[in-house]
CSV table of N, CA and C in Angstrom, one decimal:
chain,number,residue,atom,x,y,z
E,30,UNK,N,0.8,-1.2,0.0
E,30,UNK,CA,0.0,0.0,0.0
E,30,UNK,C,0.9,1.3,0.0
E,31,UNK,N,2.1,1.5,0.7
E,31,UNK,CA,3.0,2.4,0.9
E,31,UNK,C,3.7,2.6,-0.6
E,32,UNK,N,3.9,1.6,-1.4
E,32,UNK,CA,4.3,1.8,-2.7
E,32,UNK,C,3.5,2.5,-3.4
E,33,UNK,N,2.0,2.0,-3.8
E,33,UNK,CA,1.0,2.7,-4.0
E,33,UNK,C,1.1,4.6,-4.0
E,34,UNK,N,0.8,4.5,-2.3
E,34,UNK,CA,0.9,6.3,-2.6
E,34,UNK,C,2.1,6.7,-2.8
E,35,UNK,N,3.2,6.0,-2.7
E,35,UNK,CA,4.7,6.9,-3.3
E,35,UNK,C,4.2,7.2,-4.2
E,36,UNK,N,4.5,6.0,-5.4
E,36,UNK,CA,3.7,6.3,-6.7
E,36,UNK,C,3.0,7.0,-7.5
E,37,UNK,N,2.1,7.3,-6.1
E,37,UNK,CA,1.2,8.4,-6.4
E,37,UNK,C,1.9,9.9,-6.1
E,38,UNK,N,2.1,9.7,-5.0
E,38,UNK,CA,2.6,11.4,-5.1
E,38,UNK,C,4.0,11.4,-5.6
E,39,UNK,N,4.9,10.8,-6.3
E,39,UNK,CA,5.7,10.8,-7.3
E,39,UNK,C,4.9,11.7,-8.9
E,40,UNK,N,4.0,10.6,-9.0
E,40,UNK,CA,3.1,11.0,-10.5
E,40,UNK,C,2.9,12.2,-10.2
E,41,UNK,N,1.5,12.5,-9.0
E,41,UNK,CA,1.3,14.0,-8.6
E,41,UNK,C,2.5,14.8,-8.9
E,42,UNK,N,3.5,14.5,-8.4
E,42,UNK,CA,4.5,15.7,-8.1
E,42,UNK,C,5.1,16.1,-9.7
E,43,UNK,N,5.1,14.9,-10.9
E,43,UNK,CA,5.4,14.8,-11.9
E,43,UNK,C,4.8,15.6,-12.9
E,44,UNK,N,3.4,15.2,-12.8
E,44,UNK,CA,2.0,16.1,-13.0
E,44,UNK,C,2.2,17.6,-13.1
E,45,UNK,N,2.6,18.1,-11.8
E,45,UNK,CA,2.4,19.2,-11.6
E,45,UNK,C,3.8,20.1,-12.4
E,46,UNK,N,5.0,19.2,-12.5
E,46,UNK,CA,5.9,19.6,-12.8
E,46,UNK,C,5.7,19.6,-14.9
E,47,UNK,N,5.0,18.9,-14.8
E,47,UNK,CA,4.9,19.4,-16.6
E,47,UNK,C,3.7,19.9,-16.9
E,48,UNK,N,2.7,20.3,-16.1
E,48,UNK,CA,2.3,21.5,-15.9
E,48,UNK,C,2.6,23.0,-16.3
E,49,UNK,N,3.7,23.1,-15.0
E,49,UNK,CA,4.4,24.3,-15.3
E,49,UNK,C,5.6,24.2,-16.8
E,50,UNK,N,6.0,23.0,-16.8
E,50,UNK,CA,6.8,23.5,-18.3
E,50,UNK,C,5.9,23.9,-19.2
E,51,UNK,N,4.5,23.0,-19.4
E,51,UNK,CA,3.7,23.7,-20.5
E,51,UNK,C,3.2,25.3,-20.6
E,52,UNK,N,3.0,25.7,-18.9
E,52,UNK,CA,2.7,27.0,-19.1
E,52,UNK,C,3.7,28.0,-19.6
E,53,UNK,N,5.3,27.2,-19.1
E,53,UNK,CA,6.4,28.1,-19.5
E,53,UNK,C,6.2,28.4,-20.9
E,54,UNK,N,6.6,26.8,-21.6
E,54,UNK,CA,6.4,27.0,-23.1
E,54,UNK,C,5.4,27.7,-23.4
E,55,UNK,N,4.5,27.5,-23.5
E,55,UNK,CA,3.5,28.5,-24.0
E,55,UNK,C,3.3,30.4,-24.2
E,56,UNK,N,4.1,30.3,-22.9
E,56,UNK,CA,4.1,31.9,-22.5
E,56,UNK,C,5.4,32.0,-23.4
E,57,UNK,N,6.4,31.6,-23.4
E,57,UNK,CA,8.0,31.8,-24.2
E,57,UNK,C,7.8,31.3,-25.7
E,58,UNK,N,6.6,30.8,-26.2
E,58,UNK,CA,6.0,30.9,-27.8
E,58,UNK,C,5.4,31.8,-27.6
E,59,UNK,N,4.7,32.1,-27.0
E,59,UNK,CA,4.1,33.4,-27.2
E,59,UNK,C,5.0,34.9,-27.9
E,60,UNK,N,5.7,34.8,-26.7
E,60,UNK,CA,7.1,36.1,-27.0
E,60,UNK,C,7.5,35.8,-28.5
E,61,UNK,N,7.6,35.0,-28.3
E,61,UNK,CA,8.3,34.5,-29.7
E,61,UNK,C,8.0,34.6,-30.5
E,62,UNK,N,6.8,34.6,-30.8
E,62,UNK,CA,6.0,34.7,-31.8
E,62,UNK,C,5.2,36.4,-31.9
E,63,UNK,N,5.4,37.7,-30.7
E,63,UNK,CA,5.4,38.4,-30.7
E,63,UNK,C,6.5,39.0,-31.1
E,64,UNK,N,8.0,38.3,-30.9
E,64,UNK,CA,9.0,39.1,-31.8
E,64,UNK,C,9.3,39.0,-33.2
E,65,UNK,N,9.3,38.2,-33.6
E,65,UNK,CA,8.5,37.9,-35.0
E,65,UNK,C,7.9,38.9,-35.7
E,66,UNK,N,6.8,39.3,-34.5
E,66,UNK,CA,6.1,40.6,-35.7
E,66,UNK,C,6.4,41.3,-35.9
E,67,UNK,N,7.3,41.4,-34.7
E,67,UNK,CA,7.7,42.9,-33.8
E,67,UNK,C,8.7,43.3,-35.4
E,68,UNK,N,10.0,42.1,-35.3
E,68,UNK,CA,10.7,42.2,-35.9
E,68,UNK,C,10.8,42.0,-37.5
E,69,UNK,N,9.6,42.0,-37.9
E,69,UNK,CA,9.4,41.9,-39.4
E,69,UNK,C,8.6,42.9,-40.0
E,70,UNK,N,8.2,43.7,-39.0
E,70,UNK,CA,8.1,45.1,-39.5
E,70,UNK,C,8.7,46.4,-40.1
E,71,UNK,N,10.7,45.6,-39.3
E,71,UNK,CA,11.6,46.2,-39.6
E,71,UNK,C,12.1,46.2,-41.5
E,72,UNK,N,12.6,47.0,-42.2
E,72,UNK,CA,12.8,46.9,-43.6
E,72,UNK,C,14.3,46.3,-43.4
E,73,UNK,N,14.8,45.5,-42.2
E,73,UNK,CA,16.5,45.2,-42.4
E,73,UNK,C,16.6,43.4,-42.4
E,74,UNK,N,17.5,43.2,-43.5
E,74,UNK,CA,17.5,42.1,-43.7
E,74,UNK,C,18.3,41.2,-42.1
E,75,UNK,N,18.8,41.4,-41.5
E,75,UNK,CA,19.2,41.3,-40.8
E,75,UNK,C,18.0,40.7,-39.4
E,76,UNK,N,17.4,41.4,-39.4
E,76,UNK,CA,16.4,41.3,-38.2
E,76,UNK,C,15.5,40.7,-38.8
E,77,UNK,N,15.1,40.7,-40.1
E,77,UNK,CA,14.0,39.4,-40.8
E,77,UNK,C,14.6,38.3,-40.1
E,78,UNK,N,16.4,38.0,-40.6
E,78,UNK,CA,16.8,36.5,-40.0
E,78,UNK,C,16.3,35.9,-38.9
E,79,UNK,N,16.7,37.0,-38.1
E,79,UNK,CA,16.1,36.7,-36.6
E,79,UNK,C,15.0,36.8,-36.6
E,80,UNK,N,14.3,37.2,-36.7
E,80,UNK,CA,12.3,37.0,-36.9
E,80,UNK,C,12.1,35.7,-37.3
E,81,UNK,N,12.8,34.8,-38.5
E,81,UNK,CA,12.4,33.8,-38.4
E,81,UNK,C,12.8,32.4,-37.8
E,82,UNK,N,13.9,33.2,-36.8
E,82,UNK,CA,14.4,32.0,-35.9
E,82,UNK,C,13.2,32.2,-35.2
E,83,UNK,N,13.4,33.5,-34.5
E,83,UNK,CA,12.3,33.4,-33.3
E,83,UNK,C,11.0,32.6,-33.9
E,84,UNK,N,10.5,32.6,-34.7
E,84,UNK,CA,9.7,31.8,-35.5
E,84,UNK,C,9.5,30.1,-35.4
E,85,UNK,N,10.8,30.1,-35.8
E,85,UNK,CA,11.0,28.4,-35.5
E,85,UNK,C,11.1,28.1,-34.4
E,86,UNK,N,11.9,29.0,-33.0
E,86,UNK,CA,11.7,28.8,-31.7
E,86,UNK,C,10.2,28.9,-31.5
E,87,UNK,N,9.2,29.6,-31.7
E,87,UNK,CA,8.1,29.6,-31.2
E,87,UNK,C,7.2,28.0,-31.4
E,88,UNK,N,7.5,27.3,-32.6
E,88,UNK,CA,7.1,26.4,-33.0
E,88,UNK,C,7.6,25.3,-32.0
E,89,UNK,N,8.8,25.5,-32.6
E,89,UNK,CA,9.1,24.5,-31.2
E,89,UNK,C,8.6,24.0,-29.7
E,90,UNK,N,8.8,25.7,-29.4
E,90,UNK,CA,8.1,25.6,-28.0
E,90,UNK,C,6.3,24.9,-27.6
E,91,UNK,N,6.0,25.5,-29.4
E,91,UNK,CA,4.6,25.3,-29.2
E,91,UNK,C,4.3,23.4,-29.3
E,92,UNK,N,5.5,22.5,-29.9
E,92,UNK,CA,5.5,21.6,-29.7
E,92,UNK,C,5.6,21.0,-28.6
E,93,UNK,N,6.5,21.6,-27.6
E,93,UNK,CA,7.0,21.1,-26.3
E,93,UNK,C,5.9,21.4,-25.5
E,94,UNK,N,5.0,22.2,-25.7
E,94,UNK,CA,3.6,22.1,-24.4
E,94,UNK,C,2.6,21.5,-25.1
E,95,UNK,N,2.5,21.0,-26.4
E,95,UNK,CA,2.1,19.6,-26.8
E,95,UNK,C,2.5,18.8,-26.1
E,96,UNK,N,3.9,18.2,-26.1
E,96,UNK,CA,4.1,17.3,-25.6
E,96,UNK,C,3.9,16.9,-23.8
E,97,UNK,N,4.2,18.3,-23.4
E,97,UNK,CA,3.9,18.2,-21.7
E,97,UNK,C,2.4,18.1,-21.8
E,98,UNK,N,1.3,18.3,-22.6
E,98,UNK,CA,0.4,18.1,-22.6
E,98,UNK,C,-0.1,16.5,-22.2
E,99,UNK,N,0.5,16.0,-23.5
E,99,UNK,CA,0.1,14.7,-23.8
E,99,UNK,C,0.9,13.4,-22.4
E,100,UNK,N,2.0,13.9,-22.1
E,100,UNK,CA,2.3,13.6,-21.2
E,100,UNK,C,1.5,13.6,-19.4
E,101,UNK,N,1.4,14.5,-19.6
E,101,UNK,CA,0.5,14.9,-18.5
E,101,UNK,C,-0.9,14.0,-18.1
E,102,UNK,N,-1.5,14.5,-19.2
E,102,UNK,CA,-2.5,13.3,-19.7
E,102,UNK,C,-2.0,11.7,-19.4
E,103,UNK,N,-0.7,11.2,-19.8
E,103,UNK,CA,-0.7,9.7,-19.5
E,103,UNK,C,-0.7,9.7,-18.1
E,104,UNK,N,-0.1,10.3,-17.3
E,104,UNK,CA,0.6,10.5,-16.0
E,104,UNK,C,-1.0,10.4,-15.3
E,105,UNK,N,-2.0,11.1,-15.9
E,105,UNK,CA,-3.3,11.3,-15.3
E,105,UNK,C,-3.9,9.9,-15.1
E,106,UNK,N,-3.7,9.4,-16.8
E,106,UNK,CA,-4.1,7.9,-16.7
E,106,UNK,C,-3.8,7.3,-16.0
E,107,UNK,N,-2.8,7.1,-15.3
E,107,UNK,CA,-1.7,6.2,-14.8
E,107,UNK,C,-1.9,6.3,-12.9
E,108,UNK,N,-2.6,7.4,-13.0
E,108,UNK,CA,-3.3,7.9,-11.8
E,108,UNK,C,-4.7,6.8,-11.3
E,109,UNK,N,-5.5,7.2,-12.3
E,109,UNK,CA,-7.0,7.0,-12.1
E,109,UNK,C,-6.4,5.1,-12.3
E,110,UNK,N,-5.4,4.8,-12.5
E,110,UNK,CA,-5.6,3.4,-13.3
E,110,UNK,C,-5.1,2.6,-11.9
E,111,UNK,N,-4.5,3.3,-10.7
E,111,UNK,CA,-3.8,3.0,-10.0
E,111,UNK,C,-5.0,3.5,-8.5
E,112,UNK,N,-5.7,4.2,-8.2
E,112,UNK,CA,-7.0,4.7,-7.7
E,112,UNK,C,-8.0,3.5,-8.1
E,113,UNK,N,-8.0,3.0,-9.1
E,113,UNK,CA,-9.7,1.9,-9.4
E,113,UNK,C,-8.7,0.7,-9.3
E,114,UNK,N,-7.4,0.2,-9.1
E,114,UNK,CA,-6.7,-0.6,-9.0
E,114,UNK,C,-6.7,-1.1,-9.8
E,115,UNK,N,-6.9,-1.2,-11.6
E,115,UNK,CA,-6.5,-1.5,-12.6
E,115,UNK,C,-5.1,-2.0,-12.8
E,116,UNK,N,-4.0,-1.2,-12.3
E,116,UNK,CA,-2.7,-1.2,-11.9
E,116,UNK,C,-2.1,-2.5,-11.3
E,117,UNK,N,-3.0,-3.0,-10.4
E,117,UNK,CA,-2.7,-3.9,-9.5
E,117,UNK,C,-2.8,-5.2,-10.0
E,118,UNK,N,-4.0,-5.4,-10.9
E,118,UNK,CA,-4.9,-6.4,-11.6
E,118,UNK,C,-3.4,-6.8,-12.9
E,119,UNK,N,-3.4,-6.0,-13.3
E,119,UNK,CA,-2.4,-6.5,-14.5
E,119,UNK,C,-1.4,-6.7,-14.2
E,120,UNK,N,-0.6,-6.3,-12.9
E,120,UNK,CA,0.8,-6.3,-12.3
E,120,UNK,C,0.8,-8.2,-11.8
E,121,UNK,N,-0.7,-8.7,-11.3
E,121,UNK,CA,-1.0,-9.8,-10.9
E,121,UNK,C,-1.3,-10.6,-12.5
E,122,UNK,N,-1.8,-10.2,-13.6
E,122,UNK,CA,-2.0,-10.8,-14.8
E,122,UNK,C,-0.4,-11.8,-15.4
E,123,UNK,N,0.3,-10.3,-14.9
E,123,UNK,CA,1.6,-10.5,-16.1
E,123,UNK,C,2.6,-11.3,-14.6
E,124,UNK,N,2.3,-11.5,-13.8
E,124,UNK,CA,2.6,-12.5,-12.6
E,124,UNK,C,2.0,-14.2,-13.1
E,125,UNK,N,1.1,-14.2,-13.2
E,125,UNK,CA,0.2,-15.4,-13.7
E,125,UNK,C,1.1,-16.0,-14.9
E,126,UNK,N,1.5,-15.2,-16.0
E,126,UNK,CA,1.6,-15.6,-17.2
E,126,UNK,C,2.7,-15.9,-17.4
């Protein structure tokens, strides 16, 4: 039972921690995709370059709170799966087999 809630408040603590990377990313694509505008307003070839890095940085980032998304999400499953004791049932399945 003691494994159990480690487990759990491991996940929880995991949870929470890609959480906050998603909001990071999100808010640091954002910028990013505000300097972009910022900087493509400019008539200098030079600061286009950088506009479309910051560009591809924002993508990126917008990738990486996808991913803490989807992660997050398993981490949830892995929660609820471990609460209705699904977790336990298959741990005893692949024991059996």
């Amino acid at each position: 039972m003691q494994n159990n809630q480690d487990l759990k408040d491991t996940l929880t603590y995991i949870h929470s921690e890609l959480n906050r990377m998603e909001t990071m990313a999100g808010t640091l694509s954002t910028i990013e995709r505000e300097h972009y505008n910022k900087l493509t307003n400019f008539d200098h070839r030079e600061l286009v370059d950088i506009a479309v890095e910051e560009q591809s940085a924002a993508r990126q980032l917008g990738t990486m709170k996808q991913m803490c998304l989807a992660m997050a999400q398993q981490i949830e499953g892995i929660r609820h799966s471990i609460d209705s004791g699904e977790l336990g049932e298959s741990a005893q399945h692949v024991e059996i087999h």
